[in-house]
Amino acid sequence: MTINQRIKRVRSQIEGYCLDCKRDPNAVLLLAVSKTKPVSDIVAAYELGVRDFGENYCQEALAKQQELTDYDITWHFIGPIQANKTKHIGQHFSWVHSVDSLKIAKRLSDQRPDYLAPLNICLQVNVSGEDTKSGITLAELPELCQTIETLPRLKLRGVMAIPAPQDDFEQQRMPYRLLVQAVAKLKRPELDTFSFGMSGDLKAAIVEGATIVRIGTALFGVRKNAV
Ligand SMILES: *Cc1c(COP(=O)(O)O)cnc(C)c1O
């Protein structure tokens, strides 16, 4: 399958799942996860109208960005954040989905240049409760939201999750439902973003209210490096 065919298929899946649960397909943003994939793949997707790309590794992303300065791309950082990378991330991305500590949030706010709009961020929540995965707990969410909202150069937009992979549809839905309920309890209308759903659980994510789905494999094919 070509990238062209894959994009068409993913778009029609998103549309179909939205119709199934009576959601507006335009309320779900397709974020193309291009980590480990060449610039030519990004250009191919761009030519089919994809404008949002997600990268996990700062250096790799910056190299690609330098080759793509003529393209009107919105860059999202979705990988683990090392403290020594916050300066580059704060300068070169519009969104960061993987904020999971106050320390990282503060650094991103301090290092976000004044000439750019505030950095859109999501808090990564560990909904499966595995201690090996990054992300804050649901219990930490209310207080961290409150503190982060005082940081001047960030715009807190919502939450992001990467649950443990499950084959069963109902099992896939459960962590997302818990997360949506936890956010509803905060009563903060400015939190309008639910970044969840990958190639393996797209339908469950959409049914539970995802507003950004992060899709790599289903668009660009299997990654060679095991990431
Ligand atoms: C790699 C990655 C994705 C995309 O995963 P696929 O299963 O290839 O769709 C989404 N989100 C994050 C955070 C990732 O690291």
Tab-separated table of C-alpha atoms and ligand atoms in Angstrom:
chain	number	residue	atom	x	y	z
A	1	MET	CA	0.000	0.000	0.000
A	2	THR	CA	1.180	3.542	-0.717
A	3	ILE	CA	1.069	6.375	1.824
A	4	ASN	CA	-1.650	7.854	-0.339
A	5	GLN	CA	-3.841	4.765	0.052
A	6	ARG	CA	-3.080	4.474	3.747
A	7	ILE	CA	-4.046	8.069	4.437
A	8	LYS	CA	-7.292	7.654	2.580
A	9	ARG	CA	-8.048	4.518	4.537
A	10	VAL	CA	-7.284	6.094	7.927
A	11	ARG	CA	-9.358	9.163	7.075
A	12	SER	CA	-12.318	7.060	6.074
A	13	GLN	CA	-11.951	4.997	9.270
A	14	ILE	CA	-11.977	8.174	11.364
A	15	GLU	CA	-15.042	9.374	9.494
A	16	GLY	CA	-16.836	6.040	9.860
A	17	TYR	CA	-16.116	5.688	13.583
A	18	CYS	CA	-17.273	9.265	14.154
A	19	LEU	CA	-20.524	8.635	12.305
A	20	ASP	CA	-21.041	5.421	14.324
A	21	CYS	CA	-20.979	7.392	17.578
A	22	LYS	CA	-22.538	10.587	16.193
A	23	ARG	CA	-19.435	12.722	16.483
A	24	ASP	CA	-18.356	15.383	14.001
A	25	PRO	CA	-15.370	13.968	12.042
A	26	ASN	CA	-13.927	17.494	11.858
A	27	ALA	CA	-13.557	17.445	15.639
A	28	VAL	CA	-10.859	14.755	15.384
A	29	LEU	CA	-7.428	15.906	14.246
A	30	LEU	CA	-5.237	13.362	12.489
A	31	LEU	CA	-1.711	13.771	13.869
A	32	ALA	CA	0.705	11.908	11.603
A	33	VAL	CA	3.465	10.350	13.708
A	34	SER	CA	6.538	10.468	11.482
A	35	LYS	CA	9.254	9.328	13.903
A	36	THR	CA	12.006	7.293	12.200
A	37	LYS	CA	10.394	8.000	8.800
A	38	PRO	CA	12.116	10.031	6.067
A	39	VAL	CA	11.257	13.588	5.061
A	40	SER	CA	9.906	12.224	1.762
A	41	ASP	CA	7.125	10.451	3.708
A	42	ILE	CA	6.216	13.707	5.441
A	43	VAL	CA	6.075	15.492	2.093
A	44	ALA	CA	3.882	12.725	0.649
A	45	ALA	CA	1.407	13.093	3.517
A	46	TYR	CA	1.571	16.880	3.299
A	47	GLU	CA	0.603	16.766	-0.342
A	48	LEU	CA	-2.545	14.924	0.672
A	49	GLY	CA	-3.435	17.692	3.082
A	50	VAL	CA	-1.903	16.477	6.355
A	51	ARG	CA	-0.546	19.495	8.255
A	52	ASP	CA	0.139	18.138	11.746
A	53	PHE	CA	3.147	15.913	12.359
A	54	GLY	CA	4.325	14.274	15.578
A	55	GLU	CA	7.927	13.476	16.455
A	56	ASN	CA	9.455	11.722	19.480
A	57	TYR	CA	13.136	12.546	19.243
A	58	CYS	CA	14.267	16.140	19.430
A	59	GLN	CA	17.358	15.897	17.244
A	60	GLU	CA	15.642	13.890	14.552
A	61	ALA	CA	12.740	16.353	14.516
A	62	LEU	CA	14.968	19.423	14.255
A	63	ALA	CA	16.844	17.926	11.310
A	64	LYS	CA	13.563	17.265	9.500
A	65	GLN	CA	12.233	20.727	10.309
A	66	GLN	CA	15.297	22.294	8.720
A	67	GLU	CA	14.523	20.527	5.472
A	68	LEU	CA	10.865	21.488	5.596
A	69	THR	CA	10.956	25.222	6.299
A	70	ASP	CA	8.911	25.932	3.144
A	71	TYR	CA	6.028	23.782	4.375
A	72	ASP	CA	3.220	25.043	6.558
A	73	ILE	CA	3.514	22.280	9.157
A	74	THR	CA	2.353	22.312	12.767
A	75	TRP	CA	4.909	20.299	14.764
A	76	HIS	CA	3.930	18.297	17.838
A	77	PHE	CA	6.426	16.818	20.273
A	78	ILE	CA	5.076	13.531	21.657
A	79	GLY	CA	8.108	11.697	23.097
A	80	PRO	CA	9.704	11.511	26.534
A	81	ILE	CA	11.233	14.879	27.486
A	82	GLN	CA	14.705	15.157	28.931
A	83	ALA	CA	15.324	18.373	30.864
A	84	ASN	CA	18.275	19.278	28.649
A	85	LYS	CA	16.011	19.239	25.565
A	86	THR	CA	13.327	21.660	26.776
A	87	LYS	CA	15.004	24.665	25.174
A	88	HIS	CA	14.910	23.174	21.687
A	89	ILE	CA	11.446	21.752	22.210
A	90	GLY	CA	10.154	25.105	23.443
A	91	GLN	CA	11.576	26.859	20.391
A	92	HIS	CA	10.647	24.471	17.626
A	93	PHE	CA	7.225	23.007	18.363
A	94	SER	CA	3.658	24.332	18.596
A	95	TRP	CA	2.457	21.512	20.799
A	96	VAL	CA	3.967	19.230	23.439
A	97	HIS	CA	1.792	16.242	24.378
A	98	SER	CA	4.114	14.514	26.822
A	99	VAL	CA	4.499	16.916	29.763
A	100	ASP	CA	4.579	14.824	32.923
A	101	SER	CA	6.134	16.983	35.640
A	102	LEU	CA	6.013	20.513	36.966
A	103	LYS	CA	9.764	20.771	36.489
A	104	ILE	CA	9.499	20.143	32.743
A	105	ALA	CA	6.485	22.455	32.438
A	106	LYS	CA	8.364	25.292	34.161
A	107	ARG	CA	11.385	24.870	31.940
A	108	LEU	CA	9.226	24.869	28.802
A	109	SER	CA	7.458	28.048	29.946
A	110	ASP	CA	10.747	29.780	30.837
A	111	GLN	CA	12.305	28.828	27.518
A	112	ARG	CA	9.381	29.504	25.193
A	113	PRO	CA	10.487	32.536	23.147
A	114	ASP	CA	8.366	35.704	23.432
A	115	TYR	CA	8.024	36.016	19.676
A	116	LEU	CA	6.061	32.753	19.522
A	117	ALA	CA	2.521	32.100	20.753
A	118	PRO	CA	2.278	30.281	24.082
A	119	LEU	CA	3.178	26.602	23.770
A	120	ASN	CA	0.146	24.291	23.677
A	121	ILE	CA	0.635	21.451	26.106
A	122	CYS	CA	-1.079	18.282	27.213
A	123	LEU	CA	-0.351	16.471	30.447
A	124	GLN	CA	0.559	12.856	29.892
A	125	VAL	CA	-1.458	10.687	32.242
A	126	ASN	CA	-0.529	7.115	33.094
A	127	VAL	CA	-3.988	5.608	32.909
A	128	SER	CA	-2.922	1.982	33.065
A	129	GLY	CA	-1.103	2.565	36.348
A	130	GLU	CA	2.039	0.756	35.250
A	131	ASP	CA	5.037	2.116	37.086
A	132	THR	CA	7.318	1.583	34.092
A	133	LYS	CA	5.399	4.058	31.929
A	134	SER	CA	5.855	7.799	32.067
A	135	GLY	CA	2.952	10.030	32.953
A	136	ILE	CA	1.306	11.469	36.037
A	137	THR	CA	-1.405	9.630	37.958
A	138	LEU	CA	-5.066	10.614	37.752
A	139	ALA	CA	-4.810	11.722	41.376
A	140	GLU	CA	-2.066	14.220	40.537
A	141	LEU	CA	-4.042	15.796	37.703
A	142	PRO	CA	-6.090	18.489	39.544
A	143	GLU	CA	-3.195	20.103	41.387
A	144	LEU	CA	-0.808	19.990	38.456
A	145	CYS	CA	-3.411	21.631	36.206
A	146	GLN	CA	-3.809	24.420	38.704
A	147	THR	CA	-0.092	25.109	38.971
A	148	ILE	CA	0.595	24.848	35.270
A	149	GLU	CA	-2.127	27.353	34.487
A	150	THR	CA	-0.070	30.025	36.235
A	151	LEU	CA	2.892	29.508	33.877
A	152	PRO	CA	2.802	32.440	31.440
A	153	ARG	CA	4.233	30.920	28.274
A	154	LEU	CA	2.196	27.708	28.278
A	155	LYS	CA	-1.371	27.075	27.251
A	156	LEU	CA	-2.687	23.976	28.968
A	157	ARG	CA	-4.972	22.282	26.448
A	158	GLY	CA	-5.718	18.840	27.843
A	159	VAL	CA	-4.420	15.349	28.434
A	160	MET	CA	-2.562	12.659	26.561
A	161	ALA	CA	-2.453	8.919	27.251
A	162	ILE	CA	-0.665	5.826	25.975
A	163	PRO	CA	-2.399	2.879	27.675
A	164	ALA	CA	-0.915	-0.598	27.733
A	165	PRO	CA	-1.845	-2.295	24.427
A	166	GLN	CA	-5.012	-4.427	24.558
A	167	ASP	CA	-6.664	-6.492	21.846
A	168	ASP	CA	-10.152	-6.334	23.283
A	169	PHE	CA	-12.267	-3.337	22.269
A	170	GLU	CA	-13.918	-2.868	25.683
A	171	GLN	CA	-10.546	-3.113	27.419
A	172	GLN	CA	-9.192	-0.501	25.038
A	173	ARG	CA	-12.025	1.880	25.895
A	174	MET	CA	-11.774	1.662	29.678
A	175	PRO	CA	-8.647	3.785	30.354
A	176	TYR	CA	-9.897	6.508	28.016
A	177	ARG	CA	-13.266	6.606	29.702
A	178	LEU	CA	-11.630	6.981	33.121
A	179	LEU	CA	-9.484	9.807	31.818
A	180	VAL	CA	-12.391	11.677	30.237
A	181	GLN	CA	-14.364	11.365	33.475
A	182	ALA	CA	-11.427	12.691	35.511
A	183	VAL	CA	-11.074	15.717	33.236
A	184	ALA	CA	-14.830	16.391	33.332
A	185	LYS	CA	-14.618	16.606	37.110
A	186	LEU	CA	-12.066	19.421	36.865
A	187	LYS	CA	-14.705	21.662	35.249
A	188	ARG	CA	-12.171	23.542	33.141
A	189	PRO	CA	-13.664	24.312	29.737
A	190	GLU	CA	-10.260	25.404	28.410
A	191	LEU	CA	-9.183	21.761	28.528
A	192	ASP	CA	-10.522	20.922	25.083
A	193	THR	CA	-7.974	18.328	23.982
A	194	PHE	CA	-7.900	14.572	24.397
A	195	SER	CA	-4.790	13.214	22.704
A	196	PHE	CA	-5.296	9.481	22.543
A	197	GLY	CA	-5.635	6.691	20.038
A	198	MET	CA	-2.878	5.087	17.968
A	199	SER	CA	-2.947	2.677	15.034
A	200	GLY	CA	-4.068	-0.239	17.228
A	201	ASP	CA	-6.952	1.381	19.100
A	202	LEU	CA	-8.259	4.150	16.866
A	203	LYS	CA	-11.896	3.153	17.139
A	204	ALA	CA	-11.913	2.874	20.939
A	205	ALA	CA	-10.248	6.279	21.197
A	206	ILE	CA	-12.748	7.988	18.922
A	207	VAL	CA	-15.740	6.411	20.629
A	208	GLU	CA	-14.421	7.703	23.975
A	209	GLY	CA	-13.892	11.252	22.738
A	210	ALA	CA	-10.374	11.647	21.306
A	211	THR	CA	-9.817	15.044	19.665
A	212	ILE	CA	-6.285	14.277	18.437
A	213	VAL	CA	-5.395	10.769	17.267
A	214	ARG	CA	-1.679	10.038	16.912
A	215	ILE	CA	-1.219	7.617	14.028
A	216	GLY	CA	2.116	6.281	12.805
A	217	THR	CA	2.110	2.694	11.535
A	218	ALA	CA	-1.289	2.844	9.819
A	219	LEU	CA	-0.099	5.844	7.757
A	220	PHE	CA	3.575	5.186	7.111
A	221	GLY	CA	3.910	1.423	7.560
A	222	VAL	CA	5.788	-0.559	10.197
A	223	ARG	CA	8.855	1.162	11.628
A	224	LYS	CA	12.146	-0.690	11.148
A	225	ASN	CA	13.700	0.448	14.417
A	226	ALA	CA	11.825	-1.049	17.337
A	227	VAL	CA	10.172	2.113	18.631
B	1	LIG	C1	4.947	6.001	18.032
B	1	LIG	C2	3.868	6.721	18.741
B	1	LIG	C3	2.577	6.813	18.200
B	1	LIG	C4	2.140	6.114	16.925
B	1	LIG	O1	2.025	4.750	17.146
B	1	LIG	P1	1.463	3.753	15.995
B	1	LIG	O2	1.082	2.544	16.742
B	1	LIG	O3	2.588	3.541	15.047
B	1	LIG	O4	0.307	4.432	15.352
B	1	LIG	C5	1.651	7.563	18.897
B	1	LIG	N1	1.962	8.193	20.050
B	1	LIG	C6	3.182	8.134	20.590
B	1	LIG	C7	3.461	8.843	21.852
B	1	LIG	C8	4.172	7.385	19.966
B	1	LIG	O5	5.381	7.313	20.531
